[in-house]
mmCIF file of C-alpha atoms in Angstrom:
data_model
loop_
_atom_site.group_PDB
_atom_site.id
_atom_site.type_symbol
_atom_site.label_atom_id
_atom_site.label_comp_id
_atom_site.label_asym_id
_atom_site.label_seq_id
_atom_site.Cartn_x
_atom_site.Cartn_y
_atom_site.Cartn_z
ATOM 1 C CA MET S 1 191.698 61.367 -52.749
ATOM 2 C CA ARG S 2 189.579 63.548 -50.429
ATOM 3 C CA ILE S 3 187.360 60.596 -49.605
ATOM 4 C CA ILE S 4 190.374 58.430 -48.732
ATOM 5 C CA LEU S 5 191.864 61.230 -46.603
ATOM 6 C CA CYS S 6 188.580 61.712 -44.764
ATOM 7 C CA LEU S 7 188.326 57.987 -44.081
ATOM 8 C CA LEU S 8 191.881 57.949 -42.764
ATOM 9 C CA LEU S 9 191.194 60.906 -40.482
ATOM 10 C CA LEU S 10 187.985 59.309 -39.211
ATOM 11 C CA SER S 11 189.849 56.065 -38.574
ATOM 12 C CA PHE S 12 192.641 57.859 -36.697
ATOM 13 C CA GLY S 13 190.092 59.823 -34.658
ATOM 14 C CA SER S 14 188.331 56.609 -33.713
ATOM 15 C CA ILE S 15 191.608 55.004 -32.602
ATOM 16 C CA ALA S 16 192.499 58.086 -30.549
ATOM 17 C CA GLN S 17 189.077 58.084 -28.879
ATOM 18 C CA ASN S 18 189.348 54.387 -28.023
ATOM 19 C CA LEU S 19 192.852 54.883 -26.644
ATOM 20 C CA SER S 20 191.796 57.801 -24.443
ATOM 21 C CA LYS S 21 188.748 55.929 -23.209
ATOM 22 C CA ASP S 22 190.760 52.813 -22.370
ATOM 23 C CA LEU S 23 193.390 54.858 -20.549
ATOM 24 C CA ASP S 24 190.770 56.834 -18.622
ATOM 25 C CA ILE S 25 189.071 53.670 -17.403
ATOM 26 C CA THR S 26 192.340 51.977 -16.409
ATOM 27 C CA ILE S 27 193.652 54.976 -14.488
ATOM 28 C CA GLN S 28 190.353 55.513 -12.695
ATOM 29 C CA LYS S 29 190.306 51.874 -11.603
ATOM 30 C CA HIS S 30 193.912 52.203 -10.406
ATOM 31 C CA PHE S 31 192.821 54.841 -7.888
ATOM 32 C CA VAL S 32 190.242 53.077 -5.764
ATOM 33 C CA ASN S 33 190.340 55.988 -3.325
ATOM 34 C CA LYS S 34 189.420 59.131 -5.240
ATOM 35 C CA GLU S 35 190.827 61.562 -2.651
ATOM 36 C CA VAL S 36 194.372 61.187 -3.962
ATOM 37 C CA GLY S 37 195.422 60.957 -7.566
ATOM 38 C CA GLY S 38 198.044 61.867 -10.090
ATOM 39 C CA VAL S 39 198.914 63.056 -13.558
ATOM 40 C CA PHE S 40 199.528 60.991 -16.690
ATOM 41 C CA MET S 41 200.987 61.849 -20.064
ATOM 42 C CA LEU S 42 201.531 59.909 -23.281
ATOM 43 C CA ILE S 43 203.802 61.294 -26.005
ATOM 44 C CA ASN S 44 203.914 59.697 -29.444
ATOM 45 C CA ASP S 45 206.173 60.909 -32.243
ATOM 46 C CA GLY S 46 206.984 64.002 -30.202
ATOM 47 C CA LYS S 47 203.337 64.996 -29.743
ATOM 48 C CA VAL S 48 201.295 64.791 -26.559
ATOM 49 C CA VAL S 49 198.415 62.479 -27.450
ATOM 50 C CA TYR S 50 197.045 62.021 -23.953
ATOM 51 C CA LYS S 51 197.038 64.017 -20.708
ATOM 52 C CA TYR S 52 194.981 63.186 -17.676
ATOM 53 C CA TRP S 53 194.831 64.198 -14.030
ATOM 54 C CA GLN S 54 192.566 63.460 -11.116
ATOM 55 C CA GLY S 55 192.372 63.715 -7.332
ATOM 56 C CA LYS S 56 193.558 66.213 -4.749
ATOM 57 C CA ALA S 57 196.985 67.768 -4.372
ATOM 58 C CA ASN S 58 195.996 68.817 -0.872
ATOM 59 C CA ILE S 59 193.044 66.996 0.663
ATOM 60 C CA GLN S 60 192.741 69.197 3.744
ATOM 61 C CA ASN S 61 192.516 72.392 1.690
ATOM 62 C CA ASN S 62 190.549 70.758 -1.154
ATOM 63 C CA ILE S 63 193.093 71.715 -3.824
ATOM 64 C CA ALA S 64 192.699 69.734 -7.031
ATOM 65 C CA ILE S 65 195.561 68.257 -9.048
ATOM 66 C CA ASN S 66 196.238 69.693 -12.509
ATOM 67 C CA GLN S 67 199.011 69.627 -15.120
ATOM 68 C CA TYR S 68 200.909 72.340 -13.224
ATOM 69 C CA THR S 69 200.944 70.526 -9.863
ATOM 70 C CA ASN S 70 204.406 69.742 -8.465
ATOM 71 C CA PHE S 71 205.044 66.129 -7.466
ATOM 72 C CA ARG S 72 208.065 64.839 -5.591
ATOM 73 C CA MET S 73 210.047 62.838 -8.120
ATOM 74 C CA ALA S 74 211.715 60.504 -5.601
ATOM 75 C CA SER S 75 214.282 58.400 -7.498
ATOM 76 C CA VAL S 76 213.296 59.900 -10.853
ATOM 77 C CA SER S 77 215.416 62.766 -9.458
ATOM 78 C CA LYS S 78 218.554 60.655 -9.952
ATOM 79 C CA GLN S 79 218.624 61.455 -13.672
ATOM 80 C CA PHE S 80 218.968 65.155 -12.774
ATOM 81 C CA THR S 81 221.850 64.468 -10.378
ATOM 82 C CA ALA S 82 223.571 62.453 -13.096
ATOM 83 C CA ALA S 83 222.958 65.341 -15.505
ATOM 84 C CA CYS S 84 224.800 67.714 -13.148
ATOM 85 C CA ILE S 85 227.779 65.342 -13.150
ATOM 86 C CA MET S 86 227.701 65.098 -16.959
ATOM 87 C CA ILE S 87 227.673 68.883 -17.266
ATOM 88 C CA LEU S 88 230.646 69.237 -14.897
ATOM 89 C CA LYS S 89 232.533 66.507 -16.755
ATOM 90 C CA ASN S 90 231.915 68.214 -20.084
ATOM 91 C CA GLN S 91 233.160 71.473 -18.531
ATOM 92 C CA GLY S 92 236.407 69.657 -17.716
ATOM 93 C CA LYS S 93 235.920 70.012 -13.959
ATOM 94 C CA LEU S 94 235.875 66.319 -13.092
ATOM 95 C CA SER S 95 236.441 62.873 -14.591
ATOM 96 C CA TYR S 96 234.293 59.770 -14.323
ATOM 97 C CA ASP S 97 237.452 58.033 -13.065
ATOM 98 C CA ASP S 98 238.011 60.415 -10.143
ATOM 99 C CA ASN S 99 237.777 58.505 -6.871
ATOM 100 C CA LEU S 100 236.202 59.691 -3.634
ATOM 101 C CA MET S 101 239.509 60.695 -2.061
ATOM 102 C CA ARG S 102 239.785 63.640 -4.474
ATOM 103 C CA PHE S 103 236.640 65.169 -3.005
ATOM 104 C CA PHE S 104 236.579 63.755 0.537
ATOM 105 C CA PRO S 105 240.155 63.490 1.883
ATOM 106 C CA LEU S 106 238.901 62.255 5.259
ATOM 107 C CA PHE S 107 236.976 59.356 3.704
ATOM 108 C CA ASN S 108 238.144 55.881 4.679
ATOM 109 C CA GLN S 109 241.139 55.286 2.399
ATOM 110 C CA ALA S 110 240.449 51.616 1.729
ATOM 111 C CA VAL S 111 236.942 52.414 0.474
ATOM 112 C CA GLY S 112 237.356 55.906 -0.963
ATOM 113 C CA SER S 113 240.389 55.085 -3.100
ATOM 114 C CA LYS S 114 238.511 52.350 -4.982
ATOM 115 C CA ILE S 115 235.118 53.957 -5.537
ATOM 116 C CA LYS S 116 235.025 56.197 -8.614
ATOM 117 C CA ILE S 117 232.321 58.501 -9.920
ATOM 118 C CA ARG S 118 231.485 55.931 -12.609
ATOM 119 C CA HIS S 119 230.644 53.391 -9.880
ATOM 120 C CA LEU S 120 228.261 55.824 -8.191
ATOM 121 C CA LEU S 121 226.516 56.536 -11.509
ATOM 122 C CA THR S 122 225.922 52.811 -12.137
ATOM 123 C CA HIS S 123 225.137 51.601 -8.587
ATOM 124 C CA THR S 124 228.222 49.384 -8.623
ATOM 125 C CA SER S 125 230.192 50.990 -5.782
ATOM 126 C CA GLY S 126 229.136 48.489 -3.120
ATOM 127 C CA ILE S 127 228.908 51.359 -0.650
ATOM 128 C CA LEU S 128 226.670 50.848 2.378
ATOM 129 C CA ASP S 129 223.083 52.081 2.456
ATOM 130 C CA TYR S 130 223.107 55.164 4.633
ATOM 131 C CA GLU S 131 219.616 54.361 5.885
ATOM 132 C CA GLU S 132 221.104 51.458 7.861
ATOM 133 C CA LEU S 133 223.596 53.767 9.593
ATOM 134 C CA ILE S 134 221.173 56.393 10.923
ATOM 135 C CA PRO S 135 221.178 56.317 14.757
ATOM 136 C CA LYS S 136 217.924 54.965 16.178
ATOM 137 C CA ASN S 137 217.329 58.082 18.256
ATOM 138 C CA PHE S 138 217.864 60.419 15.283
ATOM 139 C CA THR S 139 214.731 62.477 14.537
ATOM 140 C CA ALA S 140 215.891 65.307 12.224
ATOM 141 C CA GLN S 141 215.753 64.864 8.455
ATOM 142 C CA VAL S 142 219.046 63.545 7.071
ATOM 143 C CA LEU S 143 220.818 65.742 4.509
ATOM 144 C CA ASP S 144 223.382 64.774 1.853
ATOM 145 C CA GLU S 145 226.311 66.120 3.881
ATOM 146 C CA ALA S 146 225.240 63.935 6.799
ATOM 147 C CA VAL S 147 225.147 60.916 4.478
ATOM 148 C CA VAL S 148 228.797 61.467 3.582
ATOM 149 C CA ASN S 149 229.677 61.847 7.277
ATOM 150 C CA LEU S 150 227.874 58.609 8.133
ATOM 151 C CA LEU S 151 229.785 56.721 5.432
ATOM 152 C CA ALA S 152 233.199 58.360 5.744
ATOM 153 C CA THR S 153 234.507 56.182 8.575
ATOM 154 C CA GLU S 154 233.128 52.873 7.291
ATOM 155 C CA ASN S 155 235.641 50.330 6.051
ATOM 156 C CA ARG S 156 232.973 47.913 4.843
ATOM 157 C CA VAL S 157 231.378 47.554 1.420
ATOM 158 C CA TYR S 158 228.742 45.092 0.236
ATOM 159 C CA PHE S 159 230.982 43.696 -2.504
ATOM 160 C CA GLU S 160 234.157 44.443 -4.413
ATOM 161 C CA THR S 161 233.680 47.779 -6.135
ATOM 162 C CA GLY S 162 232.662 47.414 -9.773
ATOM 163 C CA SER S 163 231.772 43.722 -9.535
ATOM 164 C CA GLN S 164 228.008 43.849 -8.916
ATOM 165 C CA PHE S 165 224.892 46.003 -9.121
ATOM 166 C CA ARG S 166 223.120 47.108 -5.959
ATOM 167 C CA TYR S 167 220.756 50.061 -6.084
ATOM 168 C CA SER S 168 222.151 52.798 -3.845
ATOM 169 C CA ASN S 169 220.669 56.045 -2.601
ATOM 170 C CA SER S 170 223.972 56.628 -0.803
ATOM 171 C CA GLY S 171 225.840 56.912 -4.097
ATOM 172 C CA PHE S 172 223.620 59.669 -5.449
ATOM 173 C CA CYS S 173 223.746 61.638 -2.191
ATOM 174 C CA ILE S 174 227.541 61.536 -2.520
ATOM 175 C CA LEU S 175 227.249 62.725 -6.143
ATOM 176 C CA ALA S 176 225.235 65.769 -5.002
ATOM 177 C CA GLN S 177 228.028 66.641 -2.578
ATOM 178 C CA ILE S 178 230.603 66.255 -5.354
ATOM 179 C CA VAL S 179 228.592 68.761 -7.413
ATOM 180 C CA GLU S 180 228.842 71.265 -4.567
ATOM 181 C CA ILE S 181 232.565 70.723 -3.981
ATOM 182 C CA VAL S 182 233.522 70.962 -7.659
ATOM 183 C CA SER S 183 231.243 73.866 -8.611
ATOM 184 C CA GLY S 184 231.567 75.957 -5.443
ATOM 185 C CA LEU S 185 227.774 76.333 -5.462
ATOM 186 C CA SER S 186 225.086 74.684 -3.437
ATOM 187 C CA TYR S 187 223.459 71.768 -5.231
ATOM 188 C CA THR S 188 220.274 73.819 -5.542
ATOM 189 C CA GLU S 189 222.114 76.788 -7.062
ATOM 190 C CA PHE S 190 223.990 74.604 -9.536
ATOM 191 C CA ILE S 191 220.968 72.717 -10.815
ATOM 192 C CA GLU S 192 218.918 75.902 -11.095
ATOM 193 C CA GLN S 193 221.650 77.772 -13.007
ATOM 194 C CA ASN S 194 222.657 74.888 -15.281
ATOM 195 C CA ILE S 195 219.399 72.996 -15.890
ATOM 196 C CA PHE S 196 216.165 74.602 -14.704
ATOM 197 C CA GLN S 197 216.847 78.170 -15.845
ATOM 198 C CA PRO S 198 218.387 77.359 -19.271
ATOM 199 C CA LEU S 199 215.483 75.033 -20.064
ATOM 200 C CA LYS S 200 212.906 77.459 -18.620
ATOM 201 C CA MET S 201 211.605 74.834 -16.208
ATOM 202 C CA LYS S 202 209.914 77.506 -14.125
ATOM 203 C CA ASN S 203 207.826 75.134 -12.041
ATOM 204 C CA THR S 204 210.578 72.763 -10.863
ATOM 205 C CA TYR S 205 212.201 72.939 -7.435
ATOM 206 C CA LEU S 206 214.360 71.158 -4.912
ATOM 207 C CA TYR S 207 212.685 70.468 -1.600
ATOM 208 C CA ASP S 208 213.558 72.726 1.296
ATOM 209 C CA PRO S 209 211.517 72.854 4.524
ATOM 210 C CA VAL S 210 211.289 76.656 4.346
ATOM 211 C CA SER S 211 210.820 77.065 0.584
ATOM 212 C CA LYS S 212 207.420 77.835 -0.859
ATOM 213 C CA MET S 213 206.031 75.762 -3.692
ATOM 214 C CA PRO S 214 202.549 77.171 -4.313
ATOM 215 C CA LEU S 215 201.497 74.303 -6.604
ATOM 216 C CA ARG S 216 202.990 71.496 -4.514
ATOM 217 C CA ALA S 217 201.183 68.188 -4.024
ATOM 218 C CA LEU S 218 201.323 66.687 -0.559
ATOM 219 C CA GLY S 219 202.086 62.982 -0.257
ATOM 220 C CA TYR S 220 199.687 60.414 1.185
ATOM 221 C CA ALA S 221 199.524 56.740 2.070
ATOM 222 C CA GLN S 222 196.850 54.228 3.003
ATOM 223 C CA ASP S 223 196.817 52.795 6.515
ATOM 224 C CA SER S 224 195.901 49.212 7.398
ATOM 225 C CA THR S 225 192.196 50.042 7.115
ATOM 226 C CA GLY S 226 192.562 51.651 3.687
ATOM 227 C CA LYS S 227 192.133 55.160 5.041
ATOM 228 C CA VAL S 228 194.225 57.841 3.314
ATOM 229 C CA VAL S 229 196.603 59.568 5.724
ATOM 230 C CA LEU S 230 199.172 62.325 5.275
ATOM 231 C CA ALA S 231 202.641 60.829 4.641
ATOM 232 C CA ASP S 232 204.433 63.758 3.062
ATOM 233 C CA GLN S 233 207.789 63.568 4.811
ATOM 234 C CA SER S 234 210.111 61.037 6.422
ATOM 235 C CA ILE S 235 213.539 61.180 8.027
ATOM 236 C CA THR S 236 215.152 60.276 4.677
ATOM 237 C CA SER S 237 213.061 62.412 2.314
ATOM 238 C CA ALA S 238 215.144 65.600 2.434
ATOM 239 C CA THR S 239 218.333 64.311 0.783
ATOM 240 C CA LYS S 240 218.695 66.059 -2.573
ATOM 241 C CA GLY S 241 220.912 63.853 -4.715
ATOM 242 C CA ASP S 242 218.765 60.736 -4.574
ATOM 243 C CA GLY S 243 215.226 62.036 -4.758
ATOM 244 C CA CYS S 244 214.280 65.586 -3.801
ATOM 245 C CA ILE S 245 213.110 67.262 -7.004
ATOM 246 C CA TYR S 246 209.539 68.460 -7.397
ATOM 247 C CA THR S 247 208.286 69.038 -10.921
ATOM 248 C CA SER S 248 205.094 69.250 -12.949
ATOM 249 C CA LEU S 249 203.890 67.326 -15.952
ATOM 250 C CA ASN S 250 204.474 70.298 -18.247
ATOM 251 C CA ASP S 251 207.997 70.962 -16.974
ATOM 252 C CA TYR S 252 208.955 67.307 -17.239
ATOM 253 C CA GLN S 253 207.883 67.346 -20.870
ATOM 254 C CA ILE S 254 210.445 70.131 -21.396
ATOM 255 C CA TRP S 255 213.086 67.941 -19.744
ATOM 256 C CA LEU S 256 212.373 64.965 -22.010
ATOM 257 C CA LYS S 257 212.557 67.163 -25.090
ATOM 258 C CA ALA S 258 215.934 68.521 -23.941
ATOM 259 C CA ILE S 259 217.260 64.974 -23.548
ATOM 260 C CA GLN S 260 215.957 63.975 -26.971
ATOM 261 C CA GLN S 261 217.489 67.032 -28.642
ATOM 262 C CA GLY S 262 220.773 66.885 -26.701
ATOM 263 C CA THR S 263 220.340 70.460 -25.474
ATOM 264 C CA LEU S 264 222.566 70.151 -22.389
ATOM 265 C CA PHE S 265 224.362 66.838 -22.990
ATOM 266 C CA GLN S 266 224.327 63.834 -25.305
ATOM 267 C CA LEU S 267 222.838 61.106 -23.120
ATOM 268 C CA LYS S 268 223.349 58.261 -25.592
ATOM 269 C CA LYS S 269 227.014 59.190 -25.975
ATOM 270 C CA GLU S 270 227.493 59.402 -22.197
ATOM 271 C CA LEU S 271 225.816 56.018 -21.704
ATOM 272 C CA GLU S 272 228.412 54.498 -23.999
ATOM 273 C CA GLN S 273 230.948 55.381 -21.277
ATOM 274 C CA ILE S 274 228.855 54.925 -18.149
ATOM 275 C CA ASN S 275 226.603 51.878 -18.158
ATOM 276 C CA TYR S 276 226.502 48.568 -16.321
ATOM 277 C CA THR S 277 224.889 45.385 -17.611
ATOM 278 C CA ILE S 278 222.732 44.045 -14.787
ATOM 279 C CA THR S 279 221.328 40.879 -16.335
ATOM 280 C CA ASP S 280 223.252 38.122 -18.093
ATOM 281 C CA ASP S 281 221.208 38.454 -21.269
ATOM 282 C CA SER S 282 222.286 42.129 -21.554
ATOM 283 C CA LYS S 283 218.688 43.333 -21.780
ATOM 284 C CA MET S 284 218.874 45.460 -18.646
ATOM 285 C CA ARG S 285 221.534 48.052 -17.903
ATOM 286 C CA TYR S 286 221.882 51.021 -15.587
ATOM 287 C CA GLY S 287 223.678 54.293 -16.117
ATOM 288 C CA MET S 288 223.252 58.026 -15.590
ATOM 289 C CA GLY S 289 220.104 57.712 -13.493
ATOM 290 C CA TRP S 290 218.302 55.415 -15.967
ATOM 291 C CA PHE S 291 217.581 51.732 -16.361
ATOM 292 C CA ASN S 292 218.082 51.207 -20.072
ATOM 293 C CA THR S 293 218.259 48.767 -22.937
ATOM 294 C CA ILE S 294 218.863 48.953 -26.678
ATOM 295 C CA THR S 295 216.732 47.050 -29.185
ATOM 296 C CA PRO S 296 216.751 46.946 -32.999
ATOM 297 C CA GLN S 297 213.126 48.069 -33.239
ATOM 298 C CA ASN S 298 213.122 50.894 -30.688
ATOM 299 C CA GLY S 299 216.741 51.906 -30.162
ATOM 300 C CA LEU S 300 217.539 53.200 -26.672
ATOM 301 C CA GLU S 301 214.744 52.625 -24.159
ATOM 302 C CA LEU S 302 214.918 54.404 -20.793
ATOM 303 C CA TYR S 303 212.947 53.801 -17.618
ATOM 304 C CA HIS S 304 212.952 54.811 -13.977
ATOM 305 C CA SER S 305 210.522 54.617 -11.118
ATOM 306 C CA GLY S 306 210.334 56.772 -8.029
ATOM 307 C CA SER S 307 209.087 55.699 -4.604
ATOM 308 C CA THR S 308 209.215 57.712 -1.405
ATOM 309 C CA SER S 309 207.080 58.856 1.484
ATOM 310 C CA GLY S 310 203.713 59.657 -0.080
ATOM 311 C CA PHE S 311 204.648 59.446 -3.783
ATOM 312 C CA SER S 312 204.959 56.846 -6.577
ATOM 313 C CA ASN S 313 206.111 57.758 -10.086
ATOM 314 C CA GLY S 314 207.270 56.182 -13.318
ATOM 315 C CA VAL S 315 208.840 57.359 -16.580
ATOM 316 C CA TYR S 316 209.423 55.382 -19.783
ATOM 317 C CA PHE S 317 211.150 57.222 -22.624
ATOM 318 C CA VAL S 318 212.387 56.253 -26.106
ATOM 319 C CA PRO S 319 214.321 59.281 -27.418
ATOM 320 C CA ASP S 320 214.843 58.080 -31.008
ATOM 321 C CA LYS S 321 211.103 57.501 -31.438
ATOM 322 C CA GLN S 322 210.096 60.535 -29.352
ATOM 323 C CA PHE S 323 207.821 58.253 -27.371
ATOM 324 C CA ALA S 324 207.139 58.436 -23.630
ATOM 325 C CA PHE S 325 204.645 57.735 -20.920
ATOM 326 C CA VAL S 326 204.870 59.472 -17.584
ATOM 327 C CA TYR S 327 202.913 59.184 -14.372
ATOM 328 C CA PHE S 328 203.316 61.067 -11.098
ATOM 329 C CA THR S 329 201.076 60.185 -8.154
ATOM 330 C CA ASN S 330 200.813 61.442 -4.580
ATOM 331 C CA LEU S 331 200.115 58.033 -3.056
ATOM 332 C CA ALA S 332 202.749 55.720 -1.594
ATOM 333 C CA ASP S 333 203.212 52.146 -2.881
ATOM 334 C CA ASN S 334 201.185 52.885 -5.971
ATOM 335 C CA HIS S 335 203.188 51.211 -8.737
ATOM 336 C CA GLY S 336 202.162 48.426 -11.076
ATOM 337 C CA ILE S 337 200.241 50.486 -13.585
ATOM 338 C CA GLU S 338 202.966 50.129 -16.246
ATOM 339 C CA ALA S 339 201.812 46.676 -17.326
ATOM 340 C CA LYS S 340 198.215 47.879 -17.664
ATOM 341 C CA LEU S 341 199.256 50.880 -19.731
ATOM 342 C CA ILE S 342 201.401 48.750 -22.027
ATOM 343 C CA ASP S 343 198.534 46.319 -22.629
ATOM 344 C CA ILE S 344 196.387 49.238 -23.768
ATOM 345 C CA LEU S 345 199.104 50.557 -26.078
ATOM 346 C CA LYS S 346 199.530 47.108 -27.613
ATOM 347 C CA THR S 347 195.787 46.646 -28.043
ATOM 348 C CA ASN S 348 195.533 49.989 -29.804
ATOM 349 C CA LYS S 349 198.603 49.076 -31.916
ATOM 350 C CA LEU S 350 200.396 52.210 -30.800
ATOM 351 C CA TRP S 351 203.501 50.825 -29.107
ATOM 352 C CA THR S 352 205.232 47.566 -28.186
ATOM 353 C CA PRO S 353 208.082 48.058 -25.718
ATOM 354 C CA SER S 354 210.925 45.645 -25.152
ATOM 355 C CA PHE S 355 211.493 46.797 -21.600
ATOM 356 C CA ASP S 356 211.127 44.641 -18.480
ATOM 357 C CA PHE S 357 209.401 47.130 -16.189
ATOM 358 C CA LYS S 358 208.815 44.720 -13.310
ATOM 359 C CA SER S 359 212.478 43.727 -13.052
ATOM 360 C CA ALA S 360 213.583 47.356 -13.082
ATOM 361 C CA LEU S 361 211.120 48.179 -10.327
ATOM 362 C CA ASP S 362 212.264 45.167 -8.286
ATOM 363 C CA PHE S 363 215.908 46.289 -8.532
ATOM 364 C CA THR S 364 215.066 49.538 -6.713
ATOM 365 C CA ARG S 365 213.565 47.797 -3.682
#
């Protein structure tokens, strides 16, 4: 028996070493320019089996990235905004069927009376992209309140509310404002008191120009010559509801565990109420800040990417199997690694997802 156990342990150790080596090589090749980098984590059966980081969080000051570095989540932040709405709904303070007129009486009646919270949570409102409405001479960073003001007088929508899917940052900025109106707190205060503090996510913040984040990564991009240049902020990178959270690899692991255990809300139960089938074959849906699908072999599979000025991120999570891979990088337009990671997981016979990562990424563009 001891001999068999030893052989099994040796075999498992060999597989783990091969997996780590393959992942190391793939990630290193993904970052041709070594100045910038990111963090990567693989969780299998609830255990972290791989963590990796490389590059600089701040090139100018020569600060290296580590597992405690804060990265801007971009659209991965949407799952936190949706969580705030779920918490308020479960407190009895709002309904998914409340329309915009309840919260914004001055909103255009023809639009606001039709769009409900459920439409914002599934990107099916048809509401205009606020980015298209920003005046050309506007130079200050746009905030969520300004997004609502830009949209309030519009009588146009892209399509009949509830009839189609169109990814919308506008919708999640509106949701952040609803959180403030219903709770009587700022969005930052609400999310800190109801999510970050209860979960002890001590290294997670919402961006504010005057706030200090000592472990913050700055964002970068490559110019036409391939040179890495600072690209940390843009005119649209200060809105909170659609993409303003900074978190670390370790704190995000806490968040995934809370989702899996249902600590603050039951995500699977909420998705039964708030979900929209995007593709005809029913393999891709969106709800509560997650692209998702359900398969017989894996159960609920969740995915979201994040892209903004200077950052590219991705999260794939299977709660029932306690499986996840996460990557946060401080380089713009740096997606596409999902397929490479999945090939490695398949080769090492660790995981075979059913999720269409490319289609989900394309829907956000």
